[in-house]
Amino acid sequence: MELIQNNPYRIAGILTNATLRELERNKSKFHKYIEVGKEPKSDYDFELLGSVKRTKESLKAAFSNLEQSQDKVNYALFWFLNASPFDNTAIEYLKNGDEEKAIEIWEKVTKDKDVNSKNFSAFNNLGTYKLLSRDKSDIKTGIEAKIKLIESEYFESFVHSVADETYTIDNQKQSEKLIDELLTQFKNQYSSSETLQLFSGCNGTTQKYLSKKFTEEPLHKIESQIESCKKKRKADKGRAYEFGLKLFTNTKDDLSLLKSLLGTSDLKYKAIADQLANEIMQCGIDYFNESQENDSSEDFLKQAQELNKTALSIAVGKLTRDRAKDSLATLEEMKDREVAQAIALLQSVKDAYETNEQQIRQQVKELKESDPLIRLGHRTINQSAVEDNIKNSIDWGKVNELLKEILPDDSLERIKASTKNELKSEFTELAIWLKEYSQSNSVISRIIDKYKRIPPKLSFKIVSSEITNTDSKPLYTKYIRYIGLNLYLDVTSDMSVTFYLKYINPNGSLKRNSKSSPKGYSQSVTKTITKQTSKVILPGWGNSEECTYDIGEHRIEVYVDEYLIHTKKYTVDLAPSERLEKEIASAEKKLREINQTEYYESEIRSAKNEMSEIQKFKLFRGSSEKQNQIQTQQNKIDKLTQQSKDEKKKDIRIQEEKIYKLKMELSAAKY
């Protein structure tokens, strides 16, 4: 510490209670040493402080600083005093470089003890030593020792040990001076919060003075920043957003310090916090109004909301907080103005179309009922023309002009950024309706496609996902009732979000319920996401009675605001037992077919037909020849019959073995 390293007492080579004679002797001796080029040395050049460089100038300044009693006291608080046998022994240890022994002595007479006539100097000496440490807990102990000494009734004994007996001291002022000196030392070494922590063991008087010292500067800085911002804002409202952000950035550390020192209930803190909040809020209001008036291309609504949210986070007083809340509510309404305008346009087109349709169909109905030729069947109504009249009952060209005016690309982006999920859903449903019914739908088609390509502003990332099945069973048809999806998230802030799900079959078709499914999706669900949310359980799709899933690769697609944010594939298959049962049934069917099959049937029939021909009478054929032919043919028939039996028996055995193996596998199957 600079106050100790370059202390005048140290440079003078004396302790704080040195006599005037000792002081003059050292002064004379050190100057003589300097004149002859010899470096002055002292018994109190303690090893723990390192070397000390004494020059003619430094010696002159040091001895000059020790002439007045007040200066002597000030500097004595940052040096060592020998006022008791304890000090004498401890200082001897310091001279010899045995710091541990010295500290052990001073701690023994001060720890858990009050300041008294025998240990006041030990409090000072221990404090000086501790202030030399790099360890914050040691420095904290040193400060506490110094403050305890100054605030005690025995501080007078300390003062009279180092200054004139007639000199009187104001304990409070001396304490404040010590604190000021320490704060100067700590200024570039520790942060404000760290510095305050070093004084945290001191009493209320010290804390009050510190609070005053630490609040004066930041209060003044914040007030100056507010005034500077106010002037800039009034001069250039188009840059008010920039000025408001800079004001917050430049004051947040000082405001945080004031909050830690004073607390939010303190009147001074309330006043400055509300002043700051009001100016930041006004920056947002002026910037919004100016940007709106000049038809700015910036997202000035979002920027104004940002400043108002910042103001609300700072404001303490009810009036200021209510003003910030009202301003945010107004901006929130403005934020949804575009989606509300788009809905109003689309709904008016739909209402007009449905009204026209109802009127045209009523006219057709009345015509059917009143025209006798139509009633008698001599004339018919051209239904195709009726439908065309309905479709063209709206000026679609005019509708497209309005769409281009109300829904440019930047408006679509702001609609997508809205937090009103129900409004956005209504907008997309009406847009899809218009695309389906418009006779000139290229404009609305482009708007829908553009809207779908705009990513939603989400406060979370999907880290991973998993497919779920009823009772956590494998995805086999015999176990499937409902298949769902769990999303694992990394969330940065709270938000409400509506997830739209598409359950897509292996053939690409979409699973949906005509009564309950949103248009174009299987289902939807709204979830509140908070910073504590790590998993979102999305609802399953299926049937409680049976599996409704085909075998093959399926996928679930997750959408937010028409935008695909996640896809998960999964495969549905037969359970091994189901597959084996099917194979067994097929094998048993084949066994029945084998048993019912006549092997070599055509060959045996042909051979028997040949036998019939042989047995017929033939001219010029002898009896023995006939018998030989018959015998040969019979042998052929017998051979074919035996082959038929053997091959059938073999196939039956093979098929029975196959069935047996399949049944064994079935009995061992887990699923």
XYZ file of C-alpha atoms in Angstrom:
671
model
C 0.000 0.000 0.000
C 1.371 3.379 -1.100
C 0.489 5.081 2.214
C 2.694 2.596 4.046
C 5.429 2.050 1.464
C 6.155 5.774 1.127
C 5.137 6.826 4.625
C 7.239 9.801 5.898
C 7.974 7.875 9.098
C 9.442 5.024 7.050
C 11.572 7.333 4.906
C 12.688 9.133 8.073
C 13.649 5.721 9.500
C 11.730 6.088 12.772
C 8.653 4.765 14.551
C 5.668 7.045 15.064
C 6.409 7.722 18.735
C 10.067 8.589 18.142
C 11.312 11.525 20.188
C 12.165 14.847 18.622
C 15.808 14.088 19.389
C 15.610 10.777 17.461
C 13.945 12.551 14.568
C 16.591 15.299 14.396
C 19.404 12.775 14.734
C 18.146 10.741 11.786
C 17.547 13.885 9.768
C 21.131 15.018 10.264
C 22.623 11.555 9.748
C 20.626 10.721 6.580
C 21.497 14.033 4.949
C 25.206 13.477 5.650
C 24.971 10.006 4.125
C 23.368 11.455 0.998
C 26.058 14.160 0.691
C 28.861 11.597 0.668
C 26.956 9.290 -1.694
C 26.186 6.669 0.910
C 22.726 5.081 1.124
C 21.009 5.752 4.512
C 19.778 2.718 6.436
C 17.413 2.349 9.401
C 16.600 -0.323 11.955
C 12.994 -0.015 10.764
C 13.597 -0.820 7.097
C 11.501 -3.936 7.629
C 12.212 -6.779 5.254
C 8.514 -7.327 4.563
C 8.300 -3.883 2.890
C 11.183 -4.416 0.517
C 13.883 -1.851 -0.168
C 13.405 1.894 0.349
C 15.061 4.504 -1.847
C 16.021 7.652 0.045
C 16.993 10.750 -1.852
C 17.695 14.318 -0.863
C 14.240 15.334 -2.096
C 12.328 12.462 -0.471
C 14.050 13.048 2.860
C 13.249 16.752 2.740
C 9.585 16.017 2.022
C 9.359 13.316 4.702
C 10.772 15.436 7.541
C 8.666 18.384 6.414
C 5.501 16.234 6.600
C 6.252 15.329 10.210
C 6.354 18.880 11.566
C 2.639 19.400 12.273
C 0.709 17.362 14.863
C -2.218 16.661 12.527
C 0.137 15.299 9.869
C 1.926 13.209 12.434
C -1.345 11.596 13.486
C -2.476 11.025 9.886
C 0.742 9.309 8.874
C 1.076 7.454 12.195
C -2.115 5.534 11.404
C -0.250 3.956 8.501
C 2.954 3.078 10.327
C 4.134 1.284 13.452
C 4.110 2.464 17.071
C 6.182 1.103 19.973
C 4.074 1.924 23.037
C 4.168 -1.294 25.064
C 6.350 -4.310 25.845
C 4.185 -6.277 23.347
C 5.046 -3.804 20.610
C 8.700 -3.827 21.501
C 8.942 -7.608 21.217
C 6.831 -7.787 18.055
C 8.838 -5.037 16.331
C 12.071 -6.846 17.161
C 10.617 -9.918 15.396
C 9.752 -7.736 12.407
C 13.322 -6.426 12.302
C 14.549 -10.022 12.126
C 12.040 -10.917 9.394
C 9.906 -13.147 11.621
C 6.516 -11.727 10.689
C 4.516 -14.665 12.057
C 5.816 -14.159 15.572
C 5.126 -10.432 15.454
C 1.549 -10.949 14.256
C 0.992 -13.678 16.810
C 1.814 -11.214 19.611
C -0.419 -8.411 18.318
C -3.330 -10.759 17.575
C -3.073 -12.275 21.043
C -3.657 -8.924 22.720
C -6.343 -7.652 20.321
C -8.442 -10.614 19.162
C -11.967 -10.494 20.617
C -10.841 -7.682 22.912
C -11.787 -4.028 23.305
C -9.233 -1.258 22.919
C -7.589 -0.382 26.225
C -4.588 1.478 27.616
C -2.298 -1.508 27.085
C -3.263 -2.659 23.600
C -4.298 0.469 21.606
C -0.903 0.503 19.860
C -1.271 -3.212 19.031
C -4.551 -2.422 17.208
C -2.732 0.188 15.138
C 0.284 -2.021 14.409
C -1.807 -5.076 13.523
C -3.944 -2.893 11.244
C -0.870 -1.513 9.466
C 0.524 -4.983 8.889
C -2.806 -6.346 7.594
C -3.195 -3.422 5.171
C 0.032 -4.548 3.493
C -1.574 -7.860 2.528
C -2.952 -8.743 -0.903
C -5.620 -10.867 0.747
C -8.955 -9.018 1.013
C -9.872 -10.687 4.298
C -6.580 -9.419 5.833
C -7.205 -5.903 4.518
C -10.727 -6.059 5.943
C -9.260 -7.027 9.341
C -6.739 -4.175 9.139
C -9.456 -1.606 8.397
C -11.598 -2.856 11.261
C -8.640 -2.605 13.651
C -7.913 1.008 12.607
C -11.558 2.116 12.847
C -11.962 0.382 16.199
C -8.914 2.230 17.519
C -10.034 5.661 16.281
C -13.550 5.265 17.660
C -12.318 4.142 21.088
C -11.736 6.414 24.091
C -8.064 5.355 24.017
C -7.447 6.952 20.630
C -6.406 10.000 22.622
C -3.576 7.909 24.086
C -2.502 7.026 20.562
C -2.611 10.671 19.466
C -0.570 11.830 22.455
C 1.966 9.089 21.758
C 2.740 10.530 18.342
C 1.846 14.240 18.678
C 1.979 17.060 21.174
C 0.237 16.401 24.504
C -1.816 19.548 24.056
C -3.108 18.461 20.649
C -6.772 17.451 20.551
C -8.405 15.379 17.856
C -11.936 14.892 16.567
C -12.449 11.125 16.425
C -15.215 11.330 13.803
C -13.239 13.594 11.494
C -10.137 11.460 11.904
C -12.153 8.346 11.060
C -13.493 10.067 7.938
C -9.994 11.160 6.949
C -8.722 7.599 7.335
C -11.595 6.330 5.191
C -10.867 8.975 2.538
C -7.214 7.929 2.425
C -8.128 4.263 2.099
C -10.682 4.959 -0.635
C -7.999 6.816 -2.581
C -5.711 3.800 -2.229
C -8.426 1.366 -3.311
C -9.814 3.457 -6.187
C -7.954 1.772 -9.038
C -7.469 -1.515 -7.245
C -10.999 -2.630 -6.338
C -14.495 -2.136 -7.657
C -16.999 -0.164 -5.602
C -18.727 -3.321 -4.367
C -15.381 -4.884 -3.430
C -14.355 -1.738 -1.579
C -17.624 -1.667 0.342
C -17.110 -5.292 1.276
C -13.736 -4.377 2.809
C -15.573 -1.997 5.171
C -18.514 -4.319 5.841
C -17.309 -5.187 9.368
C -17.298 -1.584 10.502
C -20.070 0.084 12.514
C -23.052 2.150 11.410
C -21.250 5.519 11.567
C -18.626 4.321 9.119
C -21.273 2.762 6.900
C -23.234 6.002 6.850
C -20.167 8.015 5.861
C -19.267 5.469 3.170
C -22.801 5.637 1.840
C -22.506 9.404 1.570
C -19.078 9.194 -0.100
C -20.181 6.537 -2.554
C -23.494 8.139 -3.463
C -22.427 11.734 -4.096
C -20.411 10.982 -7.221
C -22.789 8.480 -8.897
C -25.788 10.716 -8.148
C -24.048 13.653 -9.777
C -22.958 11.539 -12.772
C -26.468 10.196 -13.344
C -28.023 13.653 -13.083
C -25.473 15.001 -15.574
C -26.164 12.136 -18.000
C -29.925 12.746 -17.757
C -29.557 16.449 -18.521
C -27.204 15.761 -21.406
C -29.597 13.178 -22.887
C -32.563 15.536 -22.494
C -30.809 18.259 -24.522
C -29.819 15.847 -27.279
C -33.314 14.332 -27.451
C -35.028 17.676 -27.832
C -32.553 18.695 -30.544
C -32.821 15.463 -32.578
C -35.833 13.266 -31.778
C -35.057 10.959 -34.688
C -32.017 9.704 -32.716
C -33.839 9.501 -29.376
C -33.652 5.682 -29.368
C -29.869 5.890 -29.652
C -29.707 8.528 -26.909
C -31.971 6.479 -24.593
C -29.865 3.342 -25.001
C -26.665 5.273 -24.366
C -28.168 6.894 -21.272
C -29.025 3.495 -19.819
C -25.595 2.052 -20.662
C -23.753 5.031 -19.166
C -25.730 5.011 -15.900
C -26.495 1.365 -15.129
C -23.313 0.737 -13.086
C -23.771 3.902 -11.014
C -27.457 3.120 -10.484
C -26.613 -0.425 -9.432
C -24.110 0.925 -6.924
C -26.682 3.346 -5.509
C -29.206 0.542 -5.224
C -26.774 -1.631 -3.252
C -25.855 1.278 -0.968
C -29.223 2.905 -0.402
C -31.833 0.297 -1.236
C -34.956 0.949 -3.303
C -36.855 2.434 -0.347
C -34.392 5.320 0.053
C -35.874 8.655 -1.106
C -32.705 9.727 -2.924
C -32.589 6.439 -4.820
C -36.291 6.634 -5.703
C -35.884 10.156 -7.007
C -32.881 9.493 -9.229
C -34.217 6.136 -10.469
C -37.548 7.681 -11.461
C -35.823 10.633 -13.154
C -33.706 8.208 -15.168
C -36.689 5.993 -16.019
C -38.775 8.977 -17.149
C -36.042 10.262 -19.453
C -35.446 6.834 -21.040
C -39.211 6.434 -21.431
C -39.517 9.867 -23.048
C -36.757 8.925 -25.479
C -38.876 5.953 -26.551
C -42.042 8.047 -26.897
C -40.370 10.857 -28.878
C -38.557 8.370 -31.111
C -41.794 6.484 -31.857
C -43.776 9.628 -32.673
C -41.009 11.080 -34.839
C -40.451 7.803 -36.721
C -44.167 7.283 -37.290
C -44.602 10.806 -38.573
C -41.685 10.406 -41.010
C -42.809 6.892 -42.088
C -39.481 5.401 -40.968
C -38.394 2.003 -42.320
C -36.884 1.096 -38.939
C -38.707 -1.201 -36.533
C -39.386 1.833 -34.361
C -42.248 0.165 -32.508
C -40.002 -2.601 -31.209
C -37.254 -0.090 -30.325
C -39.708 2.132 -28.431
C -40.958 -0.934 -26.525
C -37.377 -1.817 -25.648
C -36.770 1.608 -24.080
C -40.078 1.503 -22.190
C -39.319 -1.970 -20.799
C -35.921 -0.666 -19.685
C -37.613 2.307 -18.023
C -40.069 0.016 -16.225
C -37.197 -2.102 -14.910
C -35.619 1.038 -13.390
C -38.685 2.888 -12.088
C -39.483 2.689 -8.362
C -42.280 5.181 -7.703
C -45.873 4.206 -8.443
C -46.515 7.157 -10.764
C -43.473 6.409 -12.886
C -44.168 2.685 -12.984
C -47.824 3.282 -13.932
C -46.752 5.658 -16.686
C -44.313 3.064 -18.062
C -46.969 0.338 -17.933
C -49.516 2.552 -19.702
C -46.977 3.431 -22.366
C -46.121 -0.229 -22.901
C -49.805 -1.137 -23.136
C -50.317 1.558 -25.781
C -47.303 0.340 -27.741
C -48.532 -3.255 -27.451
C -51.804 -2.191 -29.019
C -49.871 -0.424 -31.765
C -47.793 -3.540 -32.234
C -50.920 -5.563 -33.015
C -52.470 -2.810 -35.099
C -51.175 -4.246 -38.362
C -52.461 -7.748 -37.731
C -55.779 -6.242 -36.600
C -55.988 -4.195 -39.818
C -55.177 -7.256 -41.929
C -57.841 -9.312 -40.118
C -60.385 -6.521 -40.571
C -59.724 -6.393 -44.336
C -59.827 -10.161 -44.820
C -62.920 -10.545 -42.631
C -64.736 -7.780 -44.524
C -64.020 -9.555 -47.826
C -65.257 -12.851 -46.402
C -68.379 -11.230 -44.931
C -69.157 -9.497 -48.221
C -68.648 -12.717 -50.149
C -70.890 -14.729 -47.831
C -73.558 -12.000 -47.879
C -73.495 -11.927 -51.700
C -73.646 -15.713 -51.815
C -76.625 -15.781 -49.465
C -78.481 -13.132 -51.510
C -77.806 -14.854 -54.856
C -78.906 -18.237 -53.554
C -82.054 -16.670 -52.049
C -82.845 -15.067 -55.405
C -82.400 -18.422 -57.134
C -84.658 -20.085 -54.560
C -87.358 -17.443 -55.026
C -87.116 -17.793 -58.797
C -87.561 -21.560 -58.570
C -90.631 -21.077 -56.421
C -92.233 -18.285 -58.509
C -91.434 -19.104 -62.161
C -94.159 -21.494 -63.512
C -92.011 -22.702 -66.411
C -89.255 -23.734 -63.989
C -91.821 -25.380 -61.726
C -93.275 -27.324 -64.682
C -89.813 -28.364 -65.801
C -89.929 -26.447 -69.104
C -87.014 -24.286 -68.111
C -83.964 -24.818 -65.861
C -81.566 -22.568 -64.000
C -77.958 -22.596 -65.176
C -76.354 -23.639 -61.892
C -72.865 -23.154 -63.292
C -73.709 -19.530 -64.043
C -75.055 -19.125 -60.501
C -71.771 -20.371 -59.038
C -69.813 -18.064 -61.347
C -71.926 -15.099 -60.241
C -71.185 -15.928 -56.610
C -67.440 -16.270 -57.242
C -67.301 -12.990 -59.163
C -69.562 -11.023 -56.821
C -66.419 -9.446 -55.284
C -64.085 -7.013 -57.065
C -61.004 -9.206 -56.602
C -58.774 -6.637 -58.318
C -59.691 -4.033 -55.711
C -59.115 -6.604 -52.952
C -55.618 -7.261 -54.304
C -54.827 -3.541 -54.321
C -55.833 -3.290 -50.672
C -53.784 -6.370 -49.805
C -50.668 -4.843 -51.374
C -51.243 -1.612 -49.448
C -51.934 -3.152 -46.022
C -49.627 -6.185 -46.145
C -46.170 -5.243 -47.487
C -43.270 -7.534 -46.518
C -42.236 -5.508 -43.450
C -45.812 -5.629 -42.113
C -45.804 -9.404 -42.446
C -42.611 -9.538 -40.383
C -44.188 -7.420 -37.642
C -47.312 -9.598 -37.687
C -45.123 -12.673 -37.297
C -43.366 -10.979 -34.336
C -46.674 -10.363 -32.525
C -47.234 -12.251 -29.293
C -51.004 -12.505 -29.863
C -51.223 -16.103 -31.065
C -55.002 -16.027 -31.438
C -54.829 -12.986 -33.746
C -52.130 -14.572 -35.871
C -54.155 -17.788 -36.153
C -57.202 -15.794 -37.233
C -55.091 -13.954 -39.812
C -53.707 -17.149 -41.369
C -57.123 -18.857 -41.433
C -58.680 -15.876 -43.230
C -55.734 -15.673 -45.641
C -56.151 -19.365 -46.515
C -59.888 -18.818 -47.010
C -59.199 -15.941 -49.392
C -56.676 -18.012 -51.358
C -59.301 -20.742 -51.788
C -62.170 -18.466 -52.868
C -60.450 -15.605 -54.709
C -60.679 -15.661 -58.506
C -57.358 -13.818 -58.624
C -55.329 -15.337 -55.815
C -51.745 -14.696 -56.919
C -51.339 -11.776 -54.481
C -52.697 -13.590 -51.423
C -50.724 -16.712 -52.399
C -47.527 -14.678 -52.448
C -48.412 -13.126 -49.069
C -49.070 -16.553 -47.521
C -45.826 -17.987 -48.945
C -43.841 -14.984 -47.704
C -45.435 -15.208 -44.257
C -44.611 -18.909 -43.999
C -40.941 -18.257 -44.799
C -40.530 -15.696 -41.997
C -39.011 -17.461 -38.958
C -40.922 -16.845 -35.720
C -39.097 -15.027 -32.930
C -38.783 -17.751 -30.326
C -37.238 -17.506 -26.877
C -35.985 -21.088 -26.979
C -33.917 -23.578 -28.948
C -34.921 -27.210 -29.429
C -31.960 -29.180 -28.111
C -33.413 -32.636 -28.826
C -36.685 -34.540 -29.034
C -38.105 -38.006 -28.444
C -41.095 -39.970 -29.708
C -43.418 -41.291 -26.976
C -45.809 -44.245 -27.069
C -48.529 -45.498 -24.730
C -46.974 -47.053 -21.613
C -43.503 -46.379 -23.090
C -43.773 -49.537 -25.225
C -41.871 -50.046 -28.523
C -43.497 -48.712 -31.677
C -45.168 -52.017 -32.597
C -48.715 -51.942 -33.910
C -50.021 -54.211 -31.155
C -48.941 -51.681 -28.482
C -49.607 -48.384 -30.248
C -52.594 -46.330 -29.193
C -51.264 -42.760 -29.009
C -47.917 -41.555 -30.330
C -46.630 -38.196 -29.028
C -43.540 -35.999 -29.041
C -41.443 -34.483 -26.251
C -39.293 -31.435 -26.999
C -36.237 -30.632 -24.866
C -35.538 -26.899 -24.793
C -32.946 -24.294 -23.929
C -35.046 -21.253 -22.914
C -33.801 -17.659 -22.677
C -37.038 -15.883 -21.701
C -40.717 -16.494 -20.981
C -43.295 -16.663 -23.765
C -46.570 -18.272 -24.778
C -46.396 -20.274 -28.010
C -48.880 -22.292 -30.049
C -47.421 -25.443 -31.585
C -49.077 -26.860 -34.706
C -48.407 -30.536 -35.418
C -48.555 -32.549 -38.616
C -48.639 -36.334 -38.257
C -47.593 -37.566 -41.702
C -48.127 -41.177 -42.863
C -45.583 -43.251 -44.847
C -47.497 -42.455 -48.058
C -47.255 -38.689 -47.376
C -50.888 -38.212 -46.341
C -51.790 -36.145 -43.264
C -53.531 -37.587 -40.235
C -56.360 -35.244 -39.235
C -59.827 -35.096 -37.771
C -62.304 -33.185 -39.933
C -64.109 -31.915 -36.825
C -61.247 -30.921 -34.538
C -58.048 -30.545 -36.589
C -56.878 -27.047 -37.589
C -56.855 -26.551 -41.336
C -53.708 -28.073 -42.788
C -52.616 -29.662 -39.495
C -53.354 -32.663 -37.314
C -53.675 -30.696 -34.086
C -52.428 -27.673 -32.144
C -51.609 -26.885 -28.532
C -50.616 -23.677 -26.695
C -47.861 -23.869 -24.084
C -46.417 -21.327 -21.661
C -42.630 -21.487 -21.822
C -40.592 -20.123 -18.892
C -36.884 -19.979 -18.139
C -37.389 -23.041 -15.936
C -38.962 -25.064 -18.775
C -36.668 -27.818 -20.019
C -39.235 -30.157 -21.574
C -42.480 -29.621 -23.456
C -44.847 -32.577 -23.779
C -46.855 -32.299 -26.994
C -50.166 -34.198 -27.233
C -50.293 -37.631 -28.846
C -52.335 -38.760 -31.853
C -54.172 -42.062 -32.128
C -57.122 -44.112 -30.903
C -57.748 -45.632 -27.490
C -59.243 -48.816 -28.962
C -56.807 -49.780 -31.713
C -53.672 -48.835 -33.603
C -54.360 -46.389 -36.433
C -50.796 -46.317 -37.744
C -49.624 -48.052 -40.917
C -46.384 -49.997 -41.002
C -43.529 -47.859 -42.333
C -41.662 -44.588 -41.714
C -43.766 -41.771 -40.280
C -42.825 -38.242 -39.240
C -44.099 -35.484 -36.974
C -43.582 -31.906 -38.147
C -43.786 -29.063 -35.602
C -44.796 -25.599 -36.784
C -45.006 -22.212 -35.105
C -46.728 -19.434 -37.051
C -46.788 -21.562 -40.229
C -43.006 -22.072 -39.970
C -41.473 -25.544 -39.656
C -39.255 -25.542 -36.557
C -38.699 -29.280 -36.034
C -39.143 -32.683 -37.689
C -38.948 -36.088 -36.027
C -39.071 -39.378 -37.956
C -40.081 -42.729 -36.496
C -40.842 -46.211 -37.802
C -43.933 -48.274 -37.013
C -43.567 -52.024 -37.391
C -45.156 -55.320 -36.406
C -44.074 -56.733 -33.078
C -41.822 -59.822 -33.482
C -44.657 -61.978 -32.033
C -47.142 -60.550 -34.548
C -44.743 -61.160 -37.394
C -44.167 -64.745 -36.204
C -47.898 -65.350 -35.816
C -48.422 -64.203 -39.395
C -45.586 -66.404 -40.604
C -47.025 -69.381 -38.644
C -50.492 -68.814 -40.091
C -49.003 -68.618 -43.564
C -46.923 -71.752 -42.966
C -49.946 -73.674 -41.615
C -51.999 -72.591 -44.610
C -49.269 -73.859 -46.867
C -49.199 -77.165 -44.930
C -52.925 -77.560 -45.504
C -52.389 -76.855 -49.161
C -49.649 -79.524 -49.301
C -51.941 -82.052 -47.627
C -54.686 -81.257 -50.123
C -52.384 -81.320 -53.132
C -52.115 -84.452 -55.290
C -48.498 -84.626 -56.314
C -47.771 -85.756 -59.917
C -51.512 -85.717 -60.464
C -51.298 -84.921 -64.184
C -48.430 -87.359 -64.779
C -50.292 -90.202 -63.030
C -53.522 -89.366 -64.887
C -51.664 -89.357 -68.181
C -50.026 -92.686 -67.363
C -53.418 -94.204 -66.480
C -54.888 -92.921 -69.739
C -51.998 -94.554 -71.535
C -52.783 -97.776 -69.655
C -56.376 -97.608 -70.919
C -55.140 -97.347 -74.468
C -52.758 -100.284 -73.983
C -55.554 -102.433 -72.612
C -57.690 -101.875 -75.718
C -57.715 -104.545 -78.462
C -55.164 -104.036 -81.206
C -54.912 -106.116 -84.428
C -51.807 -108.171 -84.900
C -50.644 -107.717 -81.282
C -49.945 -110.894 -79.413
C -51.150 -111.641 -75.911
C -47.677 -111.766 -74.419
C -46.749 -108.425 -75.966
C -49.908 -106.915 -74.576
C -49.131 -108.265 -71.124
C -45.599 -106.869 -71.277
C -46.857 -103.431 -72.265
C -49.427 -103.485 -69.497
C -46.831 -104.527 -66.951
C -44.383 -101.829 -68.079
C -47.074 -99.183 -67.902
C -48.188 -100.393 -64.488
C -44.629 -100.142 -63.271
C -44.541 -96.556 -64.516
C -47.777 -95.773 -62.719
C -46.544 -97.368 -59.511
C -43.296 -95.447 -59.709
C -45.080 -92.110 -60.215
C -47.457 -92.912 -57.353
C -44.560 -93.714 -55.035
C -42.702 -90.570 -56.079
C -45.866 -88.593 -55.369
C -46.104 -90.045 -51.879
C -42.412 -89.559 -51.127
C -42.242 -85.941 -52.306
C -45.459 -85.002 -50.512
C -44.231 -86.635 -47.334
C -40.939 -84.726 -47.634
C -42.657 -81.351 -48.141
C -45.010 -82.048 -45.217
C -42.040 -82.811 -42.975
C -40.175 -79.653 -44.070
C -43.244 -77.490 -43.523
C -43.962 -79.047 -40.116
C -40.360 -78.395 -39.061
C -40.679 -74.772 -40.207
C -43.914 -74.359 -38.218
C -42.285 -75.921 -35.169
C -39.307 -73.538 -35.348
C -41.583 -70.536 -35.775
C -43.640 -71.561 -32.761
C -40.485 -71.971 -30.692
C -39.385 -68.456 -31.703
C -42.843 -67.166 -30.824
C -42.691 -68.681 -27.338
C -39.317 -66.970 -26.755
C -40.300 -63.587 -28.225
C -40.186 -60.644 -25.763
C -42.798 -58.629 -27.625
